[in-house]
mmCIF file of C-alpha atoms and ligand atoms in Angstrom:
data_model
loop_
_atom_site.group_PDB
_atom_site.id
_atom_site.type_symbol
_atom_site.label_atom_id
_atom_site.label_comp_id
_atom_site.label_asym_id
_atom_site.label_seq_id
_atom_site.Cartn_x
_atom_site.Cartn_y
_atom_site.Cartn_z
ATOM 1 C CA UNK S 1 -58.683 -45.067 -24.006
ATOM 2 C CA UNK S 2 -55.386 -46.182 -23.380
ATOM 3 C CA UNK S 3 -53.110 -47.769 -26.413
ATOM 4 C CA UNK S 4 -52.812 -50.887 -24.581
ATOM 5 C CA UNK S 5 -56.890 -51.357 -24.437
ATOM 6 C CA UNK S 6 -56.271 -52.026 -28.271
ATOM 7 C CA UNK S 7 -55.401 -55.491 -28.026
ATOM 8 C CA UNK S 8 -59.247 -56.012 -26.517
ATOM 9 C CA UNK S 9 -60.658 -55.229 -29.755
ATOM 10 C CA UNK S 10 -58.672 -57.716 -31.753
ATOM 11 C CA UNK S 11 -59.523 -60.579 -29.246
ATOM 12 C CA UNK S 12 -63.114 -59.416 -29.935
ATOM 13 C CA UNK S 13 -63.255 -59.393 -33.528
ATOM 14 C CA UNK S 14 -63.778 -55.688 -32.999
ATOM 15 C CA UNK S 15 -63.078 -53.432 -35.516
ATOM 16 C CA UNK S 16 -60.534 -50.720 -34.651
ATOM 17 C CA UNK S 17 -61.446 -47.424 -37.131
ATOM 18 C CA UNK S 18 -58.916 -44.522 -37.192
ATOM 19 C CA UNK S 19 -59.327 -41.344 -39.308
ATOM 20 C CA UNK S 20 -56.769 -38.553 -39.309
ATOM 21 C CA UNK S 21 -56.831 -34.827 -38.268
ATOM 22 C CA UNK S 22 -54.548 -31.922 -38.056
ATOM 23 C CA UNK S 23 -56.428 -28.949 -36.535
ATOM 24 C CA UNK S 24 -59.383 -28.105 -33.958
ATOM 25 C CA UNK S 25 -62.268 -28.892 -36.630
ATOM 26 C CA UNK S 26 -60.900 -32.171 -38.259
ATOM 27 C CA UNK S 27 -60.067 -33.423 -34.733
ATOM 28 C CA UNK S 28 -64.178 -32.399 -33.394
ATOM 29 C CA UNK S 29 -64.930 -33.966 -36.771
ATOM 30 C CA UNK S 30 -63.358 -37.011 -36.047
ATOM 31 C CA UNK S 31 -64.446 -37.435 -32.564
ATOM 32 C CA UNK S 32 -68.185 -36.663 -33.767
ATOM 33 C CA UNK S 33 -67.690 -39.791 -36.230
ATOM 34 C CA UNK S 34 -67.126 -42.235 -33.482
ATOM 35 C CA UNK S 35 -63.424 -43.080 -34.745
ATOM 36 C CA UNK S 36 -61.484 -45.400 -32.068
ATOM 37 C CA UNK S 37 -58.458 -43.635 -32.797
ATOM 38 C CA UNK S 38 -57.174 -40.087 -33.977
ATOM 39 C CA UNK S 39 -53.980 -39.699 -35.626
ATOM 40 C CA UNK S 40 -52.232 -36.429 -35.944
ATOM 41 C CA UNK S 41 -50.220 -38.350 -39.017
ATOM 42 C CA UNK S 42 -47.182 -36.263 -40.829
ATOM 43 C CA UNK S 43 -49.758 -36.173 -43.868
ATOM 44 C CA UNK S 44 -50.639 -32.632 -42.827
ATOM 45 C CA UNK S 45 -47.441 -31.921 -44.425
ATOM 46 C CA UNK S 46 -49.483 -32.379 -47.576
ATOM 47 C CA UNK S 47 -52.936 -31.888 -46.558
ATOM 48 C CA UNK S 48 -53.261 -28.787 -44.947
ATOM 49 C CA UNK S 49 -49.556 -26.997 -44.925
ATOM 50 C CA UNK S 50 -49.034 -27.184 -48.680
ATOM 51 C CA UNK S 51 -45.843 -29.389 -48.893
ATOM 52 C CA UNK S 52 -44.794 -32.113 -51.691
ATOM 53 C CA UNK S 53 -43.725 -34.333 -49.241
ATOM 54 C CA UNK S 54 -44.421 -35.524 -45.451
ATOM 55 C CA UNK S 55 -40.261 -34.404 -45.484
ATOM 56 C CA UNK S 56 -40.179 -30.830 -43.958
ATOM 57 C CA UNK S 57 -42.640 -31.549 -41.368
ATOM 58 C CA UNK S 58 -41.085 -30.391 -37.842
ATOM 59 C CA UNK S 59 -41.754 -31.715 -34.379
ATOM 60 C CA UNK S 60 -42.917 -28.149 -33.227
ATOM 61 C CA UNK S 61 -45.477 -28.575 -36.379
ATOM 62 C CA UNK S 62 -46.633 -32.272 -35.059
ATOM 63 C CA UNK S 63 -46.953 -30.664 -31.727
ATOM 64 C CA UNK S 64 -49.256 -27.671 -32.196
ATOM 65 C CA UNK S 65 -51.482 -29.459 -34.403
ATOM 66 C CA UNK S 66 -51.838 -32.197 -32.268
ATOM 67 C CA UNK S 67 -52.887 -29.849 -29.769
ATOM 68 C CA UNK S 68 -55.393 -27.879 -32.296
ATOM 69 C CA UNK S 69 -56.977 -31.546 -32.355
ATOM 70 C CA UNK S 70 -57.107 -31.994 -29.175
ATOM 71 C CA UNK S 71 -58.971 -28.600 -28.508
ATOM 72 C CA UNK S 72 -61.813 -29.944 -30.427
ATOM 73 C CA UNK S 73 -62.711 -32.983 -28.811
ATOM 74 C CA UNK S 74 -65.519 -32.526 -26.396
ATOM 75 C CA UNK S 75 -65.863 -35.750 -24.861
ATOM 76 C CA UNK S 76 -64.676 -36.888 -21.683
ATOM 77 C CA UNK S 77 -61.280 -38.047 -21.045
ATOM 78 C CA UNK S 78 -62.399 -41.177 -21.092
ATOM 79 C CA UNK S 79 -64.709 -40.992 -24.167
ATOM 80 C CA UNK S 80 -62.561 -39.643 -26.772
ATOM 81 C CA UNK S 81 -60.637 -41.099 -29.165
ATOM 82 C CA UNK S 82 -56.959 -42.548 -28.896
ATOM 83 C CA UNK S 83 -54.560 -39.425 -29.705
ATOM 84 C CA UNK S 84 -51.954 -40.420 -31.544
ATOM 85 C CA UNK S 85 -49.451 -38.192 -33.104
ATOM 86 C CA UNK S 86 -46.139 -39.405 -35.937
ATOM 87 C CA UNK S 87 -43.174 -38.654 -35.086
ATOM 88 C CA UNK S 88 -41.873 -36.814 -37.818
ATOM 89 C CA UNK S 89 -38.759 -37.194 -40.124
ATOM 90 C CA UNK S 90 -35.513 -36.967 -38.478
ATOM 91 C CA UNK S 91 -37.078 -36.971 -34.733
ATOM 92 C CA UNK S 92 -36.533 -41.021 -34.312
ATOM 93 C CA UNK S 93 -33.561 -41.367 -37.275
ATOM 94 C CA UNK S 94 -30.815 -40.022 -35.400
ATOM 95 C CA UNK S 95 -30.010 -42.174 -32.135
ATOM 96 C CA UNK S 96 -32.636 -43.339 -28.995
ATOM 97 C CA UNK S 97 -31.343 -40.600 -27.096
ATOM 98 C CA UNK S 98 -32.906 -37.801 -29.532
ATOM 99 C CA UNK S 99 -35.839 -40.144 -29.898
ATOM 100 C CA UNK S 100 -36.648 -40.250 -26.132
ATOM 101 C CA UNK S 101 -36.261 -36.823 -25.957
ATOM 102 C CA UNK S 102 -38.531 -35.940 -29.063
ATOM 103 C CA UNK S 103 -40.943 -38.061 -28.308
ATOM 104 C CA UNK S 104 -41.295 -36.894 -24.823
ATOM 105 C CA UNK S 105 -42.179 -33.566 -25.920
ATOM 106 C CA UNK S 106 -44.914 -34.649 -27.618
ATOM 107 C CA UNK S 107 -45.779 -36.785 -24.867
ATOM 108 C CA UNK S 108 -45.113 -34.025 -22.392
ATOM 109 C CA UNK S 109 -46.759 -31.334 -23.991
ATOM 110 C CA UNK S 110 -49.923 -32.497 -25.731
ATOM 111 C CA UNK S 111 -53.014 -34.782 -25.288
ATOM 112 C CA UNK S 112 -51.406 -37.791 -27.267
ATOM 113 C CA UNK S 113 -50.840 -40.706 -25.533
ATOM 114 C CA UNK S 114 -48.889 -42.526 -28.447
ATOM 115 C CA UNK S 115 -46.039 -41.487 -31.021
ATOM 116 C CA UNK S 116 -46.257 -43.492 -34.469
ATOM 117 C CA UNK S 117 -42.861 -44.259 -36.200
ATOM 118 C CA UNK S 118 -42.128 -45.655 -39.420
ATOM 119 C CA UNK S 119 -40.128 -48.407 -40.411
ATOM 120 C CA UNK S 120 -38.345 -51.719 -38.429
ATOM 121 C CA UNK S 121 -34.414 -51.003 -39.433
ATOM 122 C CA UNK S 122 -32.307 -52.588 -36.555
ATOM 123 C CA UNK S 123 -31.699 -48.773 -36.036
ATOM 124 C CA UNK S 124 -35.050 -47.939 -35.634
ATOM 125 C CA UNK S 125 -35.778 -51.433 -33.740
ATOM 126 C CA UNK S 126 -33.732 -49.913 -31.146
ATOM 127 C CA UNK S 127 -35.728 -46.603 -30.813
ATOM 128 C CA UNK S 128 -38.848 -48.205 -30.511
ATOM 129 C CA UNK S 129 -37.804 -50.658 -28.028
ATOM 130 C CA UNK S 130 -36.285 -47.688 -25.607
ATOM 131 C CA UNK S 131 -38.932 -45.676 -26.469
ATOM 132 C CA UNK S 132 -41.504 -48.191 -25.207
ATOM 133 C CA UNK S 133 -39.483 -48.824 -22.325
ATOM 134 C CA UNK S 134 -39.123 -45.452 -20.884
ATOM 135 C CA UNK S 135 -43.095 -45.414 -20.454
ATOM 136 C CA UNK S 136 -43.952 -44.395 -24.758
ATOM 137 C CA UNK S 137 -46.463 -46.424 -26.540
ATOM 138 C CA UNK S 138 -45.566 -46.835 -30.140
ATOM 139 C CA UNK S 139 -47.710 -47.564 -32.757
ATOM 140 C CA UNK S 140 -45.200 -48.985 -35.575
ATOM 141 C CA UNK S 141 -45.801 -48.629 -39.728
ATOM 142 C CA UNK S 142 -45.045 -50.814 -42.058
ATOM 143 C CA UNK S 143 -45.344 -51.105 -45.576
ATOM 144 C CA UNK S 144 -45.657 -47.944 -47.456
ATOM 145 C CA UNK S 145 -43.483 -45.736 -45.446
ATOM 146 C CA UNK S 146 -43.693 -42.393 -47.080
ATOM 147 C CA UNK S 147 -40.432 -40.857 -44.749
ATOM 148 C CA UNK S 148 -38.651 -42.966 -47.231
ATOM 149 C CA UNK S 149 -40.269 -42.180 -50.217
ATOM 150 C CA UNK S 150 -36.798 -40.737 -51.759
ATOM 151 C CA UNK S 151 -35.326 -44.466 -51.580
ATOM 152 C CA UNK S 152 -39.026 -46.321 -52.328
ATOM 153 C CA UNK S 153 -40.940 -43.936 -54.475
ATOM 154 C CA UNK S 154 -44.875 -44.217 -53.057
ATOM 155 C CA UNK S 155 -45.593 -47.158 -54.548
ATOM 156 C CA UNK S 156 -46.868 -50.416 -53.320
ATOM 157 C CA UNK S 157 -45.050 -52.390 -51.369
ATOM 158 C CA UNK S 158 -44.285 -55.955 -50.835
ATOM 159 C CA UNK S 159 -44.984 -56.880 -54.064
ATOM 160 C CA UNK S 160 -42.330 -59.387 -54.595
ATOM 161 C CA UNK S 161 -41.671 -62.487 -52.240
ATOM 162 C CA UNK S 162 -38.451 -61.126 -50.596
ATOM 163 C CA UNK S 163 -40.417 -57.927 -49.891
ATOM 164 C CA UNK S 164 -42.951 -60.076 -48.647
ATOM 165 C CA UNK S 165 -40.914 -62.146 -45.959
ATOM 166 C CA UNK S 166 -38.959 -58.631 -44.530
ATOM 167 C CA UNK S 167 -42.648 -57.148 -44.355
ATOM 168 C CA UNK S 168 -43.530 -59.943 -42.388
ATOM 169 C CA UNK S 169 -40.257 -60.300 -40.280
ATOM 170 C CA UNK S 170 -40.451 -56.791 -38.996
ATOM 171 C CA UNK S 171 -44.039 -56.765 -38.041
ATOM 172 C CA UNK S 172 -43.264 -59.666 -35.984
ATOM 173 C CA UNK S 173 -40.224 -57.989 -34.789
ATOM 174 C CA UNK S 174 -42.063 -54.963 -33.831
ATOM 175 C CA UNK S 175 -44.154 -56.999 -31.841
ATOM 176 C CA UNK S 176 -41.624 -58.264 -30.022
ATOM 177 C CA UNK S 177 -40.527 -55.128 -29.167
ATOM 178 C CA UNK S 178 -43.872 -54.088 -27.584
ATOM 179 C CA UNK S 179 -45.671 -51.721 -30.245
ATOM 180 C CA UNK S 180 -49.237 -51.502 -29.484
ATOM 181 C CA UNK S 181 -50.270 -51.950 -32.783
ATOM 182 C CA UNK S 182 -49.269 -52.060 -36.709
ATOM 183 C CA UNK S 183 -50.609 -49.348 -39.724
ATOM 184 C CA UNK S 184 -49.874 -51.296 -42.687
ATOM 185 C CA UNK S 185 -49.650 -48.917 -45.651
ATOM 186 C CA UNK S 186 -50.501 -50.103 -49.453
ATOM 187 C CA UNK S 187 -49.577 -53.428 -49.532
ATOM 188 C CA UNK S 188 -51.202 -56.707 -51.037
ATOM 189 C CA UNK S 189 -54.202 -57.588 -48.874
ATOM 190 C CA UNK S 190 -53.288 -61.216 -48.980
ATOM 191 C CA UNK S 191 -49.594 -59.994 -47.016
ATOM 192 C CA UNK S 192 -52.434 -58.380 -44.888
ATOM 193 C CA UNK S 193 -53.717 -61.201 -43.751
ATOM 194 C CA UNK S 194 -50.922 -63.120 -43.236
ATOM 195 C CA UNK S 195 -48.987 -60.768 -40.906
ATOM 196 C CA UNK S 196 -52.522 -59.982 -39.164
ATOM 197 C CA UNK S 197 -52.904 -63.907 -38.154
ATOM 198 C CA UNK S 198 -49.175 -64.003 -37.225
ATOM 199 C CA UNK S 199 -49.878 -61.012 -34.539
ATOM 200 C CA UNK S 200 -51.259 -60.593 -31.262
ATOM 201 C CA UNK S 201 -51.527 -57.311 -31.816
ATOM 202 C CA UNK S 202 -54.147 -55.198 -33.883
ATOM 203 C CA UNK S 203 -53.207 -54.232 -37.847
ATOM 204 C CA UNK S 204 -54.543 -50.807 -38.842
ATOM 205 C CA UNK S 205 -54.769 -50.949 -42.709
ATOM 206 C CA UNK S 206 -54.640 -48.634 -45.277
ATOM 207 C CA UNK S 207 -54.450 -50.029 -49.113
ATOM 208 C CA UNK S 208 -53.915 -53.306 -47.473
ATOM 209 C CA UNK S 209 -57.642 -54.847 -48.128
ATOM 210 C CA UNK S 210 -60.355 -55.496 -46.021
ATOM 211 C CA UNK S 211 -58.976 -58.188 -43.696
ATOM 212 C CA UNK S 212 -56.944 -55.985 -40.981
ATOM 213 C CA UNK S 213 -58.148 -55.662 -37.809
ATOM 214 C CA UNK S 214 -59.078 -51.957 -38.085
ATOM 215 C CA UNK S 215 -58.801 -49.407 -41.281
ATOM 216 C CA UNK S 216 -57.299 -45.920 -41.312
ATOM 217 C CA UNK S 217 -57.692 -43.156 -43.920
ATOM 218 C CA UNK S 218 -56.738 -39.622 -44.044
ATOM 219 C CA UNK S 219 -59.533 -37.689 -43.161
ATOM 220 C CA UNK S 220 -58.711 -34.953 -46.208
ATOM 221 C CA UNK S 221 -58.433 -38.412 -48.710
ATOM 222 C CA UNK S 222 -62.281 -39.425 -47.575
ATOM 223 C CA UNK S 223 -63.624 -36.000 -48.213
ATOM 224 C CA UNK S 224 -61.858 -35.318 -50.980
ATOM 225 C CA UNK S 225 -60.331 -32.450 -50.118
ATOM 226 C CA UNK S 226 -57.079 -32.960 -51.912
ATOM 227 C CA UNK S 227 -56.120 -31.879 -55.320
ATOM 228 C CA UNK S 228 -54.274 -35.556 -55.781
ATOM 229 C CA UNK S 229 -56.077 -38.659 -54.237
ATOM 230 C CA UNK S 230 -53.811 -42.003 -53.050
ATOM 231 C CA UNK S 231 -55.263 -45.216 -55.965
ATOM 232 C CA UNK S 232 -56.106 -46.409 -52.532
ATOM 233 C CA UNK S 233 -58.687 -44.310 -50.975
ATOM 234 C CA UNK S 234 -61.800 -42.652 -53.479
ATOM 235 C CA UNK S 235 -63.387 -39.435 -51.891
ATOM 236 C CA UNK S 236 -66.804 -40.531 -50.377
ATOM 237 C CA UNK S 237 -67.748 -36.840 -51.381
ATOM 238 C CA UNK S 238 -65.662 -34.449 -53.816
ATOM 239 C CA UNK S 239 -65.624 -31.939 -50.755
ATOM 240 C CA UNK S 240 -62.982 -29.501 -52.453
ATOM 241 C CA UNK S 241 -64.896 -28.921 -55.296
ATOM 242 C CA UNK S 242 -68.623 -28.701 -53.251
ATOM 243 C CA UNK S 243 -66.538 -26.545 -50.967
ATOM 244 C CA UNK S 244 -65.277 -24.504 -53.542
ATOM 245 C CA UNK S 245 -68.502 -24.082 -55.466
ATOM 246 C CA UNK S 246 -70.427 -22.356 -52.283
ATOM 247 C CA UNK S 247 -67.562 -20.148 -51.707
ATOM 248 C CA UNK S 248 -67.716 -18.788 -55.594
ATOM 249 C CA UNK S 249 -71.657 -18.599 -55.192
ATOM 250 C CA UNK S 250 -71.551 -16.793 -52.245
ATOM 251 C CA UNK S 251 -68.448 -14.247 -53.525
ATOM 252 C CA UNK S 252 -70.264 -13.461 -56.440
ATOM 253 C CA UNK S 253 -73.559 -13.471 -54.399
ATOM 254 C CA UNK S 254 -71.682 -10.127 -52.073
ATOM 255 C CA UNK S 255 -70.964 -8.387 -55.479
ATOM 256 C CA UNK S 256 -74.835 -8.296 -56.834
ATOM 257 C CA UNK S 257 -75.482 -6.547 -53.625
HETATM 258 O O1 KIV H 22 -49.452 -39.555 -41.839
HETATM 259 C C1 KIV H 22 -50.478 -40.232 -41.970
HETATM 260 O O2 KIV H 22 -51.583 -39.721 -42.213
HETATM 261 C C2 KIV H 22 -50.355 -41.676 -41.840
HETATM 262 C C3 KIV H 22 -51.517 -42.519 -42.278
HETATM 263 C C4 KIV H 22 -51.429 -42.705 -43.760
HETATM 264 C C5 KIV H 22 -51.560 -43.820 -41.584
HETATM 265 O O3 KIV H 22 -49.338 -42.155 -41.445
#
């Protein structure tokens, strides 16, 4: 699928579901569940390379897991699931010229046919808007932006009315500027709904209520993989611990025999 098939779904009323990955199972996983979409997000910072924060994350990082995804889808081309991959901290901050160029290589050397970059700063406005017009689909991310959780802290977002209104102004701005579609991170579902009437474009939500036009989660959050869980998302199964169990049965299995 191409990013720009997205839009179909909203005039549907189709539902647009996205789950993360960040190596070859999670992304064979993910294909297997049907998801629309695939993002390599920056949360494998957390999830599967141990850091506090999506912070240290490198472009080279972003690029060979997106390509460990990629090796486990099985479908056809045209049957697997969108490929997106985030553009990680300080790829997209420092001038469109470093942003074209980083987000080439991803675009040049793996499967993903969209970068996802956080944030509507007139700064960042101009990335995105270069970016999408020298042939890169961007996904934008509002909300919740957790590159900038040393200014915001994690917590929810537009809260208060003059949060509200830039929320709102820079989703519309965004799709102005041609992104595909809108994550909107842990924000009040009735902001949800407002920004996804305003748009043309499909809104991906996560903490944002039931009313976007797809959801996303982070594939590790839904299995409960994770030592820490976002308020947003409960574990469908407590995988770590399951996980965790059969490895200490079968370890002390080995020593009986
Ligand atoms: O990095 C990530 O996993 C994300 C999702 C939370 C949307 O950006």
């Amino acid at each position: 699928m191409l990013p720009l098939e997205l839009v179909k779904y909203k005039k549907n009323s189709q539902k647009i579901i996205a789950l993360t990955a960040w190596d070859c199972i999670t992304g064979s996983l993910a294909e297997e569940s049907g998801a629309d979409i695939v993002l390599v997000g920056d949360s494998l910072a957390m999830v599967c390379l141990g850091y506090k924060s999506t912070l240290p994350v490198t472009l080279d990082n972003m690029i060979h897991h997106t390509n460990a995804v990629s090796r486990g889808f099985t479908k056809s081309i045209e049957d697997q699931p969108l490929l997106v991959c985030d553009m990680p901290f300080l790829t997209y901050q420092c001038g469109e010229d470093k942003a074209v160029e980083y987000a080439g290589k991803i675009i040049k050397n793996t499967y993903a046919k969209a970068v996802k970059i956080e944030g509507a700063e007139p700064e960042i406005q101009n990335v995105i808007s270069r970016l999408i017009r020298m042939g890169i689909p961007v996904m934008g991310h509002l909300g919740l932006t957790p590159q900038n959780y040393l200014n915001l802290g994690l917590r929810k977002q537009g809260e208060k009315l003059e949060s509200q209104e830039k929320i709102k102004r820079d989703a519309v701005a965004l799709e102005k500027l041609g992104c595909f579609s809108l994550v909107l991170e842990h924000i009040p579902e009735i902001l949800a709904v407002e920004i996804k009437t305003l748009l043309k474009i499909p809104t991906i939500g996560i903490g944002a209520g039931n009313s976007c036009d797809g959801q996303i989660r982070v594939t590790a959050d839904l299995l409960g993989l994770n030592e820490k869980q976002p308020p947003f998302c409960q574990p469908m199964i407590e995988g770590k611990k399951l996980l965790g169990k059969k490895l200490k049965e079968w370890v002390a299995s080995e020593r009986l025999n």
